[in-house]
Amino acid sequence: MKILVCISSVPDTTSKINFTADKSAFDKNGIQWVINPLDEFSLTKAVKLQESLGATVTVANVGDAATEPVIRKALAIGATDAIRVNTEAKDSFSVATEIANIARNGGYDLILCGKESIDYNGGAVPGMVAQLLNHPFVNACVGLEVNGTEVTAVREIEGGKETISVKLPAVIAGQKGMVDEKDLIIPNMRGIMSARTKPLHIQEPAGSEVKVQGVSYDSVPARAAVKMVTPDNLDELVRLLHEEAKVI
Amino acid sequence: MAVFVYAENINGVYKKAAFEAVSYAKAVADKLGETVTAISVNPTDSSDLLYKYGAEKVISIKDEGLKNFSAKAYAQAVNEVADGNILVFPHTTDASSIAPMLVIMKNYSLITNVLEAPESITPFQVKRRAFSGKGFMHAKADAAGVIVTVSQNAFGVKENSVAGTEEVKNLTVVNEDTKVLSHEQSSGKLDLKEAEVVVSAGRGMKGPENWVMIEDLANTLGAATACSKPVSDIGWRPHSEHVGQTGKAIAPNLYIAIGISGAIQHLAGVNSSKTIVVINSDPEAPFFKSADYGVVGDAFQIIPALNQKIKALKG
């Protein structure tokens, strides 16, 4: 079985987000980069399937050379090999087109992604890849088992869960719950050393169209100073919420 | 530039997110001097509910094959009837699964998580959520058509009654790829992303048995309950209640955070809330800096007392 896991390199979750002085771009100064946490849940699931099914796990990333440390981390976590499409990720459509090309050429049975990236929050790449390949697509998965030519996926729905059987090949977008937080793999020295020699193929982009552009960016406006209420004066808190904020 | 909107229903019943999406579509249509056509799959609710928010026409797709949700099959069905070059979806799990597939079928552009009415229509430019709530992006679409997904509780539900008509469309979409095996929905529980009020708690609650207090306060307020990441990681509460950067992003009118210190990742998911109340025993908790109202003290004494006072207010 061949599994393709799509990963995105994103600012570490503790990063403060700043924009350039002219607000035209995200300011990358001082940013630490990590595997998109939602992709990491899917990557870990893939590595576990690799162990139980003897599958191969290929990591796919669309990004310039700066994303390679993150790809090496994915290899250290346990992926078999990796493919980097040598271009800056610009929008969901161009990224999805490049990923779909890799998937088409590699004949993967299962394509795993995170349901969205924590930077641009598009949440669009997995569904676009599925449609470009004409594969079924299940979003927001919190569970996945492979049974021969099918997978059983558990997806989160508003106020509940749904269990679905899906024919392979398929695209599955995972999130927290796909594996437990405690099961996320922290690479050990052996993993890190072996990742150095695992194949990382670099391919040039097909030059897909960019359809959506970020014109400008804004920071979140600061809130007014907090109004503190003492615990023995909760009547005042209730009054403020009722009369001032008008929320109760 | 006809405007279409996907009105999502759950088991035939329209969601608040559907009314919000219709309200948004109406705002776009008004800019264009156009009308809104809503599309829904197997609704049992009356179309009158959508006329109320500005849909002049409701296309009601009837198809037994779409009884269970499949992103691909639903995208095919919507593709068959959506004839506009602006399509509006709510940013719910199901709708945001359909939209990326549909956008490929139509060769349109997709802008997700939009917060406000478009800044311009040609080219289509709109403010959207980015960096998990730590920033905003003004995105521009270059295509003949555009699909947007509207972030829940951002634009708001706006009544705008029109006289509408309904068209029933019988489709037979083939769905051989996916089969629903089981479906568990907890009844009577408020949808966290749709809730106007959210009561949330963290490790400061000391154990899952103490959530009774949180649930009592939530019941009084008609609120949904949520939690911080460590709490769902330990297993005190389900993952589906985790709000934050890697959990759910929410934007209620009132967010009450109890025993949550306010890590940057937590704030990312909740800072779109209109009013934030923080209750914490640690006066140095960073969350106070991002709150509108704060109380320093013991949650185990404050919560029951606050609950009683709110009950008294509500009579």
Coordinates of C-alpha atoms in Angstrom, one line a residue, chain A residues 226 228-231, chain B residues 259-262 278-291 293-299 302:
Chain A
V226 CA -9.9 44.8 31.2
M228 CA -11.7 43.9 37.0
V229 CA -14.5 42.9 39.4
T230 CA -13.8 41.5 42.9
P231 CA -15.2 38.0 43.7
Chain B
G259 CA -9.3 28.4 35.0
I260 CA -7.6 29.0 31.6
S261 CA -4.3 30.9 31.7
G262 CA -4.7 32.1 28.1
V278 CA -11.9 35.6 32.4
I279 CA -12.1 34.0 35.9
N280 CA -8.8 32.8 37.3
S281 CA -7.1 32.5 40.7
D282 CA -3.8 33.7 39.2
P283 CA -3.8 37.5 38.9
E284 CA -0.8 37.2 36.5
A285 CA -2.7 34.9 34.0
P286 CA -2.0 36.4 30.6
F287 CA -5.6 35.9 29.6
F288 CA -6.6 39.0 31.6
K289 CA -4.8 41.2 29.1
S290 CA -7.1 40.0 26.3
A291 CA -10.3 40.1 28.4
Y293 CA -14.0 41.7 32.2
G294 CA -11.9 39.8 34.8
V295 CA -12.4 38.2 38.2
V296 CA -9.4 37.0 40.3
G297 CA -10.5 34.3 42.7
D298 CA -11.5 30.7 43.4
A299 CA -13.6 29.4 40.5
I302 CA -17.3 32.2 42.0

